[in-house]
PDB file of C-alpha atoms in Angstrom:
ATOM      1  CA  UNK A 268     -13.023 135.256-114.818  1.00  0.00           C
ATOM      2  CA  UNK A 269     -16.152 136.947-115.434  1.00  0.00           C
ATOM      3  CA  UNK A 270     -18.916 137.270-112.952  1.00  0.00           C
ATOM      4  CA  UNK A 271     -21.305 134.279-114.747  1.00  0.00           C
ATOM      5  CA  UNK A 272     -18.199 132.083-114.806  1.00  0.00           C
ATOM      6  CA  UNK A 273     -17.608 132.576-110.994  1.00  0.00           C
ATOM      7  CA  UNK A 274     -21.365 131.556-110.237  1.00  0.00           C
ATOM      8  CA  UNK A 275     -21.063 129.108-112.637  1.00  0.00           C
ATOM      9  CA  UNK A 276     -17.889 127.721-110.161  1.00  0.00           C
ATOM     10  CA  UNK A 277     -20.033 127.990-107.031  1.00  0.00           C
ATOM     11  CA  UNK A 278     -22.954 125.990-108.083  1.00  0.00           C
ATOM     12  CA  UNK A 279     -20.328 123.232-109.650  1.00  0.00           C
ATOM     13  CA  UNK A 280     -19.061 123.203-106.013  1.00  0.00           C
ATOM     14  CA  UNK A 281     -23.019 123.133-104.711  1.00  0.00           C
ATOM     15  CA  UNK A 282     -23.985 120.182-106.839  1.00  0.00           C
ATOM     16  CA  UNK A 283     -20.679 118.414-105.674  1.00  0.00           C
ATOM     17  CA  UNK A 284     -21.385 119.232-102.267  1.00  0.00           C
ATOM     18  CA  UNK A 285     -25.701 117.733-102.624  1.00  0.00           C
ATOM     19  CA  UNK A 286     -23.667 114.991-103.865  1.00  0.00           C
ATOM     20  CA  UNK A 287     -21.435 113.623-101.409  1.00  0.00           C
ATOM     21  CA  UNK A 288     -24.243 113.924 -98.345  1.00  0.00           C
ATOM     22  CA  UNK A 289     -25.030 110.704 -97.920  1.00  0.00           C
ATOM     23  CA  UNK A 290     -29.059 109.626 -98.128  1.00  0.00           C
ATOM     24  CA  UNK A 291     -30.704 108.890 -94.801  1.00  0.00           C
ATOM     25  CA  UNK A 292     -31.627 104.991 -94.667  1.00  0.00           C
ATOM     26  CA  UNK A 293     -34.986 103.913 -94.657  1.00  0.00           C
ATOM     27  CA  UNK A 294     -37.093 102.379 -91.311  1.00  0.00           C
ATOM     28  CA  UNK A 295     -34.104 103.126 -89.103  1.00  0.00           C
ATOM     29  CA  UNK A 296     -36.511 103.961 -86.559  1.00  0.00           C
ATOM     30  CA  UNK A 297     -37.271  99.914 -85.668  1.00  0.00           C
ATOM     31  CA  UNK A 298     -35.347  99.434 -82.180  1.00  0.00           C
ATOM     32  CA  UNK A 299     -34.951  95.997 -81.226  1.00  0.00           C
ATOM     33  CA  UNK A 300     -33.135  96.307 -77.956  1.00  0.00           C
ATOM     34  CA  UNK A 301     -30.584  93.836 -78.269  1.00  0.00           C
ATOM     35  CA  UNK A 302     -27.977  95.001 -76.093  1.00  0.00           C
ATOM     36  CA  UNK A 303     -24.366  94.996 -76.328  1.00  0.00           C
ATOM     37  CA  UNK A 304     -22.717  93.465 -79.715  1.00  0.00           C
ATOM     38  CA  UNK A 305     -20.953  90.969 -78.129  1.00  0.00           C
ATOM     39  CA  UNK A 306     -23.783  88.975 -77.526  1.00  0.00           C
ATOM     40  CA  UNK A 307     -25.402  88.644 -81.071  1.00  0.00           C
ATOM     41  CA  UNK A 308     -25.054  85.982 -83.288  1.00  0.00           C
ATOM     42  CA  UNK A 309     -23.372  86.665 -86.798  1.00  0.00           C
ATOM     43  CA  UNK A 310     -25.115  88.165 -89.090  1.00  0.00           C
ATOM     44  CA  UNK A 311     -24.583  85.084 -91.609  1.00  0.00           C
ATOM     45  CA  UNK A 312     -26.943  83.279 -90.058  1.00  0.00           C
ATOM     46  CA  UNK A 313     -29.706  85.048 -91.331  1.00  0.00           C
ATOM     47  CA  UNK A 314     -28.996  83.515 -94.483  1.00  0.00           C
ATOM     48  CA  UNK A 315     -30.795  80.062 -93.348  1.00  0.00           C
ATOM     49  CA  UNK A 316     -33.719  81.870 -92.261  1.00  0.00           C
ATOM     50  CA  UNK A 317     -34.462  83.584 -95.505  1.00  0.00           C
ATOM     51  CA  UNK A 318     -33.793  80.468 -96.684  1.00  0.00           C
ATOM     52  CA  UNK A 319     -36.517  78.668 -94.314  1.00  0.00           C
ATOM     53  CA  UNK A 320     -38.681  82.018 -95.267  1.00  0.00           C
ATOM     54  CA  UNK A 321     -38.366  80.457 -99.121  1.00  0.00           C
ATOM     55  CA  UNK A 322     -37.150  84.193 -99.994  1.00  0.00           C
ATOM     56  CA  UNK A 323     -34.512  85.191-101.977  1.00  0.00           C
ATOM     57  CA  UNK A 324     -31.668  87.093 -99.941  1.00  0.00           C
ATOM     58  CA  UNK A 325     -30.478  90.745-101.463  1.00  0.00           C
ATOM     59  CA  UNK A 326     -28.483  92.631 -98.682  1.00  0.00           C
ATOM     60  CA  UNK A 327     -28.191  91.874 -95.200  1.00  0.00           C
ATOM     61  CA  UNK A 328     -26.859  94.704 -92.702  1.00  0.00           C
ATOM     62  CA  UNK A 329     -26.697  96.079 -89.439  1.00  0.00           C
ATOM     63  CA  UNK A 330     -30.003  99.064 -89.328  1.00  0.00           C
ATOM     64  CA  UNK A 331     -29.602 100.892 -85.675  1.00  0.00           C
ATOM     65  CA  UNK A 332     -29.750  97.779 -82.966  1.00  0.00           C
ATOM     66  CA  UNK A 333     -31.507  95.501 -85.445  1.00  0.00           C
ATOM     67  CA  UNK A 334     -30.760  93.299 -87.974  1.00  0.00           C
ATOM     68  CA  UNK A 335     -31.827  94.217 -91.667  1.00  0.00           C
ATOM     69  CA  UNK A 336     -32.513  91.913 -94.525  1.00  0.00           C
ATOM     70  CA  UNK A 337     -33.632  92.853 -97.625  1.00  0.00           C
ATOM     71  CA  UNK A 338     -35.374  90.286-100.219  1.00  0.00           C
ATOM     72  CA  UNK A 339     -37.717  88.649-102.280  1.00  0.00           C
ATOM     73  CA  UNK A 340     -40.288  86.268-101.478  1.00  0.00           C
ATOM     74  CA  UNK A 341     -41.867  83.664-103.600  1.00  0.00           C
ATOM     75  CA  UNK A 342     -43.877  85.883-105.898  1.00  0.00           C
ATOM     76  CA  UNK A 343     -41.578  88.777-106.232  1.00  0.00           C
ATOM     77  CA  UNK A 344     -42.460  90.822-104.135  1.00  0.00           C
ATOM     78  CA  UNK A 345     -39.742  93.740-102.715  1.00  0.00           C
ATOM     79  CA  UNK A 346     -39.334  93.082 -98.685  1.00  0.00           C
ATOM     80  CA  UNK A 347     -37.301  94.579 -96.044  1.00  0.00           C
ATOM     81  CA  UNK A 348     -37.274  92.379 -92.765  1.00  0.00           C
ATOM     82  CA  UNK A 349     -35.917  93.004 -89.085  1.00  0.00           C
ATOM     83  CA  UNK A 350     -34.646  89.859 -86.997  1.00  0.00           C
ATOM     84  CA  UNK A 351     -33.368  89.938 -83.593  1.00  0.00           C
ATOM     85  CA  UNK A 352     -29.831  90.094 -83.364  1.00  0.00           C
ATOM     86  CA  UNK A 353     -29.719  87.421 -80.510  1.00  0.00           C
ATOM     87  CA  UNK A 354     -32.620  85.614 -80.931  1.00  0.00           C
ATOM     88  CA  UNK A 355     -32.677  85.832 -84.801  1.00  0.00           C
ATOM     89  CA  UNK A 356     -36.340  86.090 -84.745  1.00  0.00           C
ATOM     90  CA  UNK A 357     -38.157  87.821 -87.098  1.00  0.00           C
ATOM     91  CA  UNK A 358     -39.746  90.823 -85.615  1.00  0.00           C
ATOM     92  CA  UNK A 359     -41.282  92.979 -88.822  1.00  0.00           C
ATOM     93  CA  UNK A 360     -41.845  93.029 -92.152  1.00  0.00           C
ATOM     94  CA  UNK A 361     -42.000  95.741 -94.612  1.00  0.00           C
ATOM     95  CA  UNK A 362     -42.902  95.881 -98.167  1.00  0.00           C
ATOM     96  CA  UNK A 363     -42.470  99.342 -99.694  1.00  0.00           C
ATOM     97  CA  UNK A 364     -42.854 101.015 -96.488  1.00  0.00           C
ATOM     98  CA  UNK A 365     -46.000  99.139 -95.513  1.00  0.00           C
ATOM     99  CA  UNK A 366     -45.471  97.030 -92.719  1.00  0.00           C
ATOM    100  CA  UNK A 367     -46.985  93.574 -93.669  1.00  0.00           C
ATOM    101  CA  UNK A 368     -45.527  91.219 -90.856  1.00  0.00           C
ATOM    102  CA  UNK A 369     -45.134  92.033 -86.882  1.00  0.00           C
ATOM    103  CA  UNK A 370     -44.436  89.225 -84.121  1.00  0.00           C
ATOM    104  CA  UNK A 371     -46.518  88.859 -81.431  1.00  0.00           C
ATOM    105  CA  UNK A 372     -46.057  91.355 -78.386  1.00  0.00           C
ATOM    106  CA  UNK A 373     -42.947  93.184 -80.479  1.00  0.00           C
ATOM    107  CA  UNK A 374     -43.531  96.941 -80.623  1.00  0.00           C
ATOM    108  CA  UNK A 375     -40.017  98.285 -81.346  1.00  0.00           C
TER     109      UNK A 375
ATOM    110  CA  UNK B  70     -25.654 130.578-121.422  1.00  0.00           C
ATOM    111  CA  UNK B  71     -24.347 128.446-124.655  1.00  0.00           C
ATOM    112  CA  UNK B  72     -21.244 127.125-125.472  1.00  0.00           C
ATOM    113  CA  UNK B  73     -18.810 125.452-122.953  1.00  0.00           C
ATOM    114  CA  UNK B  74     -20.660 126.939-120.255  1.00  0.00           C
ATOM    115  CA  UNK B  75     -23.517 124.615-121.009  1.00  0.00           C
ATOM    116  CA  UNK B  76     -21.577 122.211-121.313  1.00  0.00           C
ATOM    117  CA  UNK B  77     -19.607 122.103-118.229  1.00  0.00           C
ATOM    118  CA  UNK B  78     -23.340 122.691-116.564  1.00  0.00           C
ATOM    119  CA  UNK B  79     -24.103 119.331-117.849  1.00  0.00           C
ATOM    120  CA  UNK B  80     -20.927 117.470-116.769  1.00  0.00           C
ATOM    121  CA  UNK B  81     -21.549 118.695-113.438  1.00  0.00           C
ATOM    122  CA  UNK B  82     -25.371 117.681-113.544  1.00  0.00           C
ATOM    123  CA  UNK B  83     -23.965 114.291-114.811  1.00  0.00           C
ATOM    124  CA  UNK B  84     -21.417 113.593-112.107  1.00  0.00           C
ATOM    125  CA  UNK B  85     -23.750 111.926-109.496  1.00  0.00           C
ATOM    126  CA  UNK B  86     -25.334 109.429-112.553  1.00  0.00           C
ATOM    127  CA  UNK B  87     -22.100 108.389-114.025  1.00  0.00           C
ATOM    128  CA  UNK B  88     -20.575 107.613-110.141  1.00  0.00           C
ATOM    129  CA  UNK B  89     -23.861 105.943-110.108  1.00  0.00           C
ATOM    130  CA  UNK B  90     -23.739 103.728-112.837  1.00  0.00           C
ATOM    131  CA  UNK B  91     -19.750 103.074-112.022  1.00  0.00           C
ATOM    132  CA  UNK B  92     -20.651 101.413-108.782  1.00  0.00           C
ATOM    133  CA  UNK B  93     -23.156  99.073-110.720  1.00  0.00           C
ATOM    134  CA  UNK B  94     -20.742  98.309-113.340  1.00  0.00           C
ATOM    135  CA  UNK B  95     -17.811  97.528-110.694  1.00  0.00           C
ATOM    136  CA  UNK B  96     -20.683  95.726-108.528  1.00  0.00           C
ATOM    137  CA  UNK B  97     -19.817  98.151-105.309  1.00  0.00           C
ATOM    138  CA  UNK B  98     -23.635  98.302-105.095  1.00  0.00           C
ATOM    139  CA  UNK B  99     -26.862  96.762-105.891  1.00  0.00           C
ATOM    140  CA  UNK B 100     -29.362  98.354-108.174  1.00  0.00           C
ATOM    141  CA  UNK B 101     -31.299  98.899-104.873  1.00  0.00           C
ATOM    142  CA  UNK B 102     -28.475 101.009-103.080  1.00  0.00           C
ATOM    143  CA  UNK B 103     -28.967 103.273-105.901  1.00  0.00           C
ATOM    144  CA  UNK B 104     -32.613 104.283-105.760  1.00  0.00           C
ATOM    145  CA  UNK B 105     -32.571 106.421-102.943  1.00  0.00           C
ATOM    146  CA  UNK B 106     -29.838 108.291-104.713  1.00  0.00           C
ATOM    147  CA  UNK B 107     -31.088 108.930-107.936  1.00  0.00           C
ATOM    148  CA  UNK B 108     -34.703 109.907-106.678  1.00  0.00           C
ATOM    149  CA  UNK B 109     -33.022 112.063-104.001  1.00  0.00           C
ATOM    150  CA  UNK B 110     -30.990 113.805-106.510  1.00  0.00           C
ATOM    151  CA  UNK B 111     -34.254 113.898-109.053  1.00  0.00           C
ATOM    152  CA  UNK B 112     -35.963 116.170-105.999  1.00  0.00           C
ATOM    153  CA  UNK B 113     -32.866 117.867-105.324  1.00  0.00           C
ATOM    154  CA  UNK B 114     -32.753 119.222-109.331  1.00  0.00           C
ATOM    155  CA  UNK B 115     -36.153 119.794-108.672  1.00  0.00           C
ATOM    156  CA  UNK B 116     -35.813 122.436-106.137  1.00  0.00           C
ATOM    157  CA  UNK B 117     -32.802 123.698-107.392  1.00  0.00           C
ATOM    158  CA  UNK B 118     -34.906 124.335-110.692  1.00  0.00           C
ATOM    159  CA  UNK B 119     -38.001 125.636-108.570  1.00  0.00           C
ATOM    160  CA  UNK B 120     -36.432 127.970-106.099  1.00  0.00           C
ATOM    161  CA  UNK B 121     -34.723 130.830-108.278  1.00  0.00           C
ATOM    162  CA  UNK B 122     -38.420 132.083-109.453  1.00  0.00           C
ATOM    163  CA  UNK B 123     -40.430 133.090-106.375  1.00  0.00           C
ATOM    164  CA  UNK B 124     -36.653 134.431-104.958  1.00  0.00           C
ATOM    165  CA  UNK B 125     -36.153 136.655-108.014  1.00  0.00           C
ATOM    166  CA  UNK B 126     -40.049 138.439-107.062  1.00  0.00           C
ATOM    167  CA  UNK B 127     -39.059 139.056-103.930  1.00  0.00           C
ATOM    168  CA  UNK B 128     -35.484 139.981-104.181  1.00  0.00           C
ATOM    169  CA  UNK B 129     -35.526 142.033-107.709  1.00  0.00           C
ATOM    170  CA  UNK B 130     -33.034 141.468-110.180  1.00  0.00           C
ATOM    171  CA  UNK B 131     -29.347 140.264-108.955  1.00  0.00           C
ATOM    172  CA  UNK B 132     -26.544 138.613-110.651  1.00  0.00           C
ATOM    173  CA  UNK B 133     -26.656 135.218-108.925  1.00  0.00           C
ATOM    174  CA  UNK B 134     -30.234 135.160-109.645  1.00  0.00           C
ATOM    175  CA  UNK B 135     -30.267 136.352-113.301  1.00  0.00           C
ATOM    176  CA  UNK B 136     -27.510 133.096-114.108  1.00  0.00           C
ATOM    177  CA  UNK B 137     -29.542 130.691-111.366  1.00  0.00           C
ATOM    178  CA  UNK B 138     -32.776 131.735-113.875  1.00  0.00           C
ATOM    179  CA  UNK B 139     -31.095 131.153-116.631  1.00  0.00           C
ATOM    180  CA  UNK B 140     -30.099 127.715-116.206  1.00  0.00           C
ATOM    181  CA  UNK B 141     -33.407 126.573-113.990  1.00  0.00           C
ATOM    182  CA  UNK B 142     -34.512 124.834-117.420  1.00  0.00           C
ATOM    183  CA  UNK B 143     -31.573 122.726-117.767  1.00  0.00           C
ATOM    184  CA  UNK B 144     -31.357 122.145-113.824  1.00  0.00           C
ATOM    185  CA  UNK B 145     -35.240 120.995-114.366  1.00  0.00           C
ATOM    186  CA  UNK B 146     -34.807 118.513-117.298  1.00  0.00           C
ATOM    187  CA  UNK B 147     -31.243 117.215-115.304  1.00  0.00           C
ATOM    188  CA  UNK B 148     -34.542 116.779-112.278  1.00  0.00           C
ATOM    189  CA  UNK B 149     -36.738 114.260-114.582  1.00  0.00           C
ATOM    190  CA  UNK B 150     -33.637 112.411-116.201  1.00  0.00           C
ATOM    191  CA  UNK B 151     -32.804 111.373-112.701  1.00  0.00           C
ATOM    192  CA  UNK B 152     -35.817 110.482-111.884  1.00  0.00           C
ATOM    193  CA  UNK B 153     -36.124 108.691-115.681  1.00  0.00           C
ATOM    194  CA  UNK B 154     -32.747 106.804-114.119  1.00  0.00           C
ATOM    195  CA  UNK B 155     -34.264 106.259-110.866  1.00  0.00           C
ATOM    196  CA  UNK B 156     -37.058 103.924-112.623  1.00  0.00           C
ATOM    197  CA  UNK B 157     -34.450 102.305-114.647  1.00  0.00           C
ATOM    198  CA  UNK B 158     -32.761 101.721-111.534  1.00  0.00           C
ATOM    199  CA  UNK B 159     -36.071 100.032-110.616  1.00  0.00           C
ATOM    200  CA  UNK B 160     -36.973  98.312-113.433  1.00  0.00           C
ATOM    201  CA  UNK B 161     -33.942  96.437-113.001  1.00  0.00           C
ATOM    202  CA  UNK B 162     -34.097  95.900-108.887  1.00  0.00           C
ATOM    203  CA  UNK B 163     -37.489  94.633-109.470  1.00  0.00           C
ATOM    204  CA  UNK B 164     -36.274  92.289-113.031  1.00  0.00           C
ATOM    205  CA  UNK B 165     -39.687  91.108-113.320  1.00  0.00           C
ATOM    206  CA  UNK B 166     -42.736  92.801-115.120  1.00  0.00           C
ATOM    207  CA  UNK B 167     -45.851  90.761-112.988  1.00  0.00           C
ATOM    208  CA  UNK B 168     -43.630  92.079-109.811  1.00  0.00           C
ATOM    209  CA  UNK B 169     -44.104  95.556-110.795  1.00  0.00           C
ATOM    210  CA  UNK B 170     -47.578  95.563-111.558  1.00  0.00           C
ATOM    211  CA  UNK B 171     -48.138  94.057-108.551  1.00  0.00           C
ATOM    212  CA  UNK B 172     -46.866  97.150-106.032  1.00  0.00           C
ATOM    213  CA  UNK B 173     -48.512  99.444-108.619  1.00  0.00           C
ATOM    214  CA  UNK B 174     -51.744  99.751-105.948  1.00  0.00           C
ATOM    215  CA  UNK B 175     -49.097 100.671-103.013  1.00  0.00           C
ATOM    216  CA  UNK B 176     -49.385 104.235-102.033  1.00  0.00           C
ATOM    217  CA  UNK B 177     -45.417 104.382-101.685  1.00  0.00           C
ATOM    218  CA  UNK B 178     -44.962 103.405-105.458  1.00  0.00           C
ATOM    219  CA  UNK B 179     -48.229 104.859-107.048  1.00  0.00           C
ATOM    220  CA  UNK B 180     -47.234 108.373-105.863  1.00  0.00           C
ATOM    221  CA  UNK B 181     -43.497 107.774-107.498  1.00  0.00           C
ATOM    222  CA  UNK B 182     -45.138 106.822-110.827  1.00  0.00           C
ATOM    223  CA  UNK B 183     -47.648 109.874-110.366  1.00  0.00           C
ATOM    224  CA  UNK B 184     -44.721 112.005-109.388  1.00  0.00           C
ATOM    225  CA  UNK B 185     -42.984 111.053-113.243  1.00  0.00           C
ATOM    226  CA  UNK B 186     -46.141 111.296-115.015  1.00  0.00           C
ATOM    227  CA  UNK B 187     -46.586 114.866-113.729  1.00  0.00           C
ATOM    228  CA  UNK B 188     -42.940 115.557-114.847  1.00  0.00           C
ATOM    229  CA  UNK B 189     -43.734 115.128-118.375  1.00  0.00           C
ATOM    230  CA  UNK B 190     -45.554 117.606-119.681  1.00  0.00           C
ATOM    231  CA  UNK B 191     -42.881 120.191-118.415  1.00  0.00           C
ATOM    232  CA  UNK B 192     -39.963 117.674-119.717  1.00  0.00           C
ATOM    233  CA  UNK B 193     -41.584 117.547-123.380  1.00  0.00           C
ATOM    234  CA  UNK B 194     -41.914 121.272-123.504  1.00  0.00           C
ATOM    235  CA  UNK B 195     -38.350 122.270-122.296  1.00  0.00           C
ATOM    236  CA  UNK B 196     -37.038 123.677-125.984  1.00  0.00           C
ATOM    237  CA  UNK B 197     -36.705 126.961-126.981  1.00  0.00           C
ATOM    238  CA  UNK B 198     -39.593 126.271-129.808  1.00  0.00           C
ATOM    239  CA  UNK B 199     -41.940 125.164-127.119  1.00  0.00           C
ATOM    240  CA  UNK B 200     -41.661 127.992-125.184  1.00  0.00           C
ATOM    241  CA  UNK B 201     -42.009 130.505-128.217  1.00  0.00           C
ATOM    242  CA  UNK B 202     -44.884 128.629-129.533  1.00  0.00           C
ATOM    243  CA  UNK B 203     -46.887 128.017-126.338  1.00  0.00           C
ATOM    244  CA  UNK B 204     -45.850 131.439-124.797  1.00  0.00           C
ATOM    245  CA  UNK B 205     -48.243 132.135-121.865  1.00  0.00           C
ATOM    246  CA  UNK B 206     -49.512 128.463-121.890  1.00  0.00           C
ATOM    247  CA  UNK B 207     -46.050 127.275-121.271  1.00  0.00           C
ATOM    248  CA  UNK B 208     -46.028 128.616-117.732  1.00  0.00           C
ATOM    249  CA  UNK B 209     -48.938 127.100-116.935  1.00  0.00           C
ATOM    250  CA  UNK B 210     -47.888 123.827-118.176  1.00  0.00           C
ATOM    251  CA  UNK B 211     -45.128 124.128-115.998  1.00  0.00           C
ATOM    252  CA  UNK B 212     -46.633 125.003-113.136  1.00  0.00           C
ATOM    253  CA  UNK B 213     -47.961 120.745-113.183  1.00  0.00           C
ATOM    254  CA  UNK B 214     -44.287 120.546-111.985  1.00  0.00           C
ATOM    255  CA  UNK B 215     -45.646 121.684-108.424  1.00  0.00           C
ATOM    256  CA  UNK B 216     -47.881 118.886-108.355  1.00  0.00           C
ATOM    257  CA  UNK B 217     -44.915 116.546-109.351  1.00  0.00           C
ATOM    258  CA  UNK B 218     -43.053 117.817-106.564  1.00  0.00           C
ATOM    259  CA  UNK B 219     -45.530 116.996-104.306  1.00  0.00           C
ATOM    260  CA  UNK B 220     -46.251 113.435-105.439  1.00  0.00           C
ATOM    261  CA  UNK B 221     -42.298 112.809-105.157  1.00  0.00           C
ATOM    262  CA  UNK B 222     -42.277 114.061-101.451  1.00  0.00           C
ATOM    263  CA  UNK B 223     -45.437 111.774-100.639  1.00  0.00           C
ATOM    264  CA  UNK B 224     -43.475 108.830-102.111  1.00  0.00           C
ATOM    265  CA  UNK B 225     -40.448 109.481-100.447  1.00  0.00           C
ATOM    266  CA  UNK B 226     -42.243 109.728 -97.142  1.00  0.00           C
ATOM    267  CA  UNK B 227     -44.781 106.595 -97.388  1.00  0.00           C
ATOM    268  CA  UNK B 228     -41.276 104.977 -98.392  1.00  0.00           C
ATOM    269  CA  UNK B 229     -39.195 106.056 -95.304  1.00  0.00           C
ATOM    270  CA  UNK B 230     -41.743 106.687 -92.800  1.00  0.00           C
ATOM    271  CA  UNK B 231     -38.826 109.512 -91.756  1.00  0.00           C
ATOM    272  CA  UNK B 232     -40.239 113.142 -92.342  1.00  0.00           C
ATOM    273  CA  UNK B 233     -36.890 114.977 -91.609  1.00  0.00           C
ATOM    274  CA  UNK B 234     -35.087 114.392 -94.815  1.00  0.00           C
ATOM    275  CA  UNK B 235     -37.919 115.098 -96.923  1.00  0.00           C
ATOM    276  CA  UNK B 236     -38.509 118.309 -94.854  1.00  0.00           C
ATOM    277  CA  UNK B 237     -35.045 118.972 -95.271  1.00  0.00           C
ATOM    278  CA  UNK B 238     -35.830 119.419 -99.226  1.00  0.00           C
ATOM    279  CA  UNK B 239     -39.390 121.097 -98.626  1.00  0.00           C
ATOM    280  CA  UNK B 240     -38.373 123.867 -96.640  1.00  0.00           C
ATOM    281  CA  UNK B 241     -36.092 126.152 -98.930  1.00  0.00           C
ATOM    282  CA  UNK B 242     -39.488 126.055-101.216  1.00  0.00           C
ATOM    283  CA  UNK B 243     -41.668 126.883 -98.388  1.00  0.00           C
ATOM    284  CA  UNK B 244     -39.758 129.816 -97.405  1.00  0.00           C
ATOM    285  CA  UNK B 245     -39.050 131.132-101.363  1.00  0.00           C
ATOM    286  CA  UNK B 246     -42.806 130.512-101.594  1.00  0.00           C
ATOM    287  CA  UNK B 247     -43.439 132.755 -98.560  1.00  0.00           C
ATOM    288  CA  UNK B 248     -40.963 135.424 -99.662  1.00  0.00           C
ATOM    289  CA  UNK B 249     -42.985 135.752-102.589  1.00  0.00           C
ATOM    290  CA  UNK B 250     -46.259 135.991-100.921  1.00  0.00           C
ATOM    291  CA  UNK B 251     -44.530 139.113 -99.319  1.00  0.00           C
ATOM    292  CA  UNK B 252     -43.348 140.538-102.212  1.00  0.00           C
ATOM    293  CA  UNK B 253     -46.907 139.951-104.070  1.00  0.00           C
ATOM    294  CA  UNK B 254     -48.910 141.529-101.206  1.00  0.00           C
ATOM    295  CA  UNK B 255     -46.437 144.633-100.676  1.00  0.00           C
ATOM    296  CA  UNK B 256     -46.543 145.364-104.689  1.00  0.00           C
ATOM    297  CA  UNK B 257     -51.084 144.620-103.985  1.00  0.00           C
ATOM    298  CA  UNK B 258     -50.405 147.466-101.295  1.00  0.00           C
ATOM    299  CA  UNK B 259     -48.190 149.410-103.075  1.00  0.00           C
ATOM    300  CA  UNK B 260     -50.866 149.854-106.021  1.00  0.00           C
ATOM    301  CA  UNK B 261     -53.794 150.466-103.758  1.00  0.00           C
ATOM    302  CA  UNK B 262     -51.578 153.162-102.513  1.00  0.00           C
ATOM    303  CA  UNK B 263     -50.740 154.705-105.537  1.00  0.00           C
TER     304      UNK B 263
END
């Protein structure tokens, strides 16, 4: 094995390495101070109020204490919404990282 | 480097895309779980490709450094054929034309499609031709790739609103940048000297 072939080896084993870190998620600074699990509604629910928001549901998830839903509204347009986990409200809205929807009095 | 070597370069550079593109085919994720990926591993090229330069001025000639130079071409195109994927990821998260012209005016998108435009100039010119023909002016042409980078980072942050991860990728440069400051004033000092 010659010298180029050995760096050739360690920056295979770099590349490999960039790609198995896994990519930070976006907003997962919203805190909605839900407390403990056992108390929040399942997550399926949100399905009704996307439905009630006339958007079309993409991905729902647990983001931090929060739940995350991502989807499209009537015109198209890319959204990423956080609901209370026990309240199921809807706290704040994002589109592209520019927050286009907050409740009243929510500052999580 | 020619041959198999390139080649195997380019499998490895290819890895992340064709995992990628598996998980869309087997529906393990949506088109939208992939574009943090592929524009993360677009920047990620794009240091790789940027770094080996300024570290060669201040460290001299070395082996690692002679091979990283020689393949910092390749590891740059490999940078805008992610990103090239990461707006066909895009494309077909958004599936609608009107829907895309209509986040064109947000900062967090503009500065992504900025970010590619910038990339071309240095994309079109990467062949050995180019590089003969344009010969000094192919540098400079390059050099747009600086502005490129910095678009990408501004659309990654006004995306994420988190500056960690993007200063995560920033910082190598900063530092290789620095070194070479170093290495640029000693060699000023060195003349004056002499």
């Amino acid at each position: 094995m010659t010298a180029k072939d050995r760096l050739l080896a360690i920056s295979a084993c770099a590349a490999a390495l960039a790609f198995s870190a896994t990519p930070a998620h976006a907003d997962g600074n919203v805190t909605c101070d839900s407390g403990p699990q056992e108390n929040w509604q399942p997550i399926s629910k949100l399905k009704k109020k996307v439905w009630l928001e006339r958007w079309s549901l993409l991905k729902t998830q647990v983001e931090g204490d929060c739940y995350e839903v991502y989807a499209r509204t009537e015109t198209g347009q890319a959204i990423e919404a956080f609901f209370h986990p026990v309240t199921l409200e809807k706290l704040v809205v994002f589109r592209r990282g520019k927050e286009i929807f907050r409740a009243k009095g929510f500052d999580g | 480097m020619g041959g198999w070597k390139k080649y195997l370069l380019w499998f490895v550079l290819a890895l992340p895309a064709v995992s990628m593109l598996a998980s869309l085919l087997r529906d393990s994720a949506l088109p939208m779980d992939l574009l943090h990926p592929s524009g993360e591993m677009s920047v990620r090229l794009m240091v790789l490709a940027m770094l080996p330069g300024p570290l060669s001025e201040f460290f001299g000639g070395n082996r690692l450094l002679s091979f990283w130079l020689s393949v910092r071409r390749n590891l740059g195109v490999a940078a805008f054929a992610y990103a090239l994927l990461h707006l066909a990821i895009y494309v077909l998260d958004m599936q609608s034309l009107p829907a895309i012209l209509d986040e064109l005016s947000l900062p967090a998108i503009w500065t992504g499609w900025l970010s590619l435009i910038l990339m071309l100039p240095a994309a079109c010119i990467s062949f050995e031709a180019a590089v003969r023909y344009l010969k000094r002016n192919w540098k400079r042409i390059q050099r747009i790739v600086y502005l490129a980078f910095a678009a990408g980072i501004a659309h990654w942050l006004l995306l994420d609103w988190q500056w960690q991860p993007a200063a995560v990728h920033a910082a190598p440069l900063m530092l290789a940048w620095m070194l070479r400051l170093i290495a640029r004033i000693r060699r000023a000092a060195g003349r004056t000297v002499s």
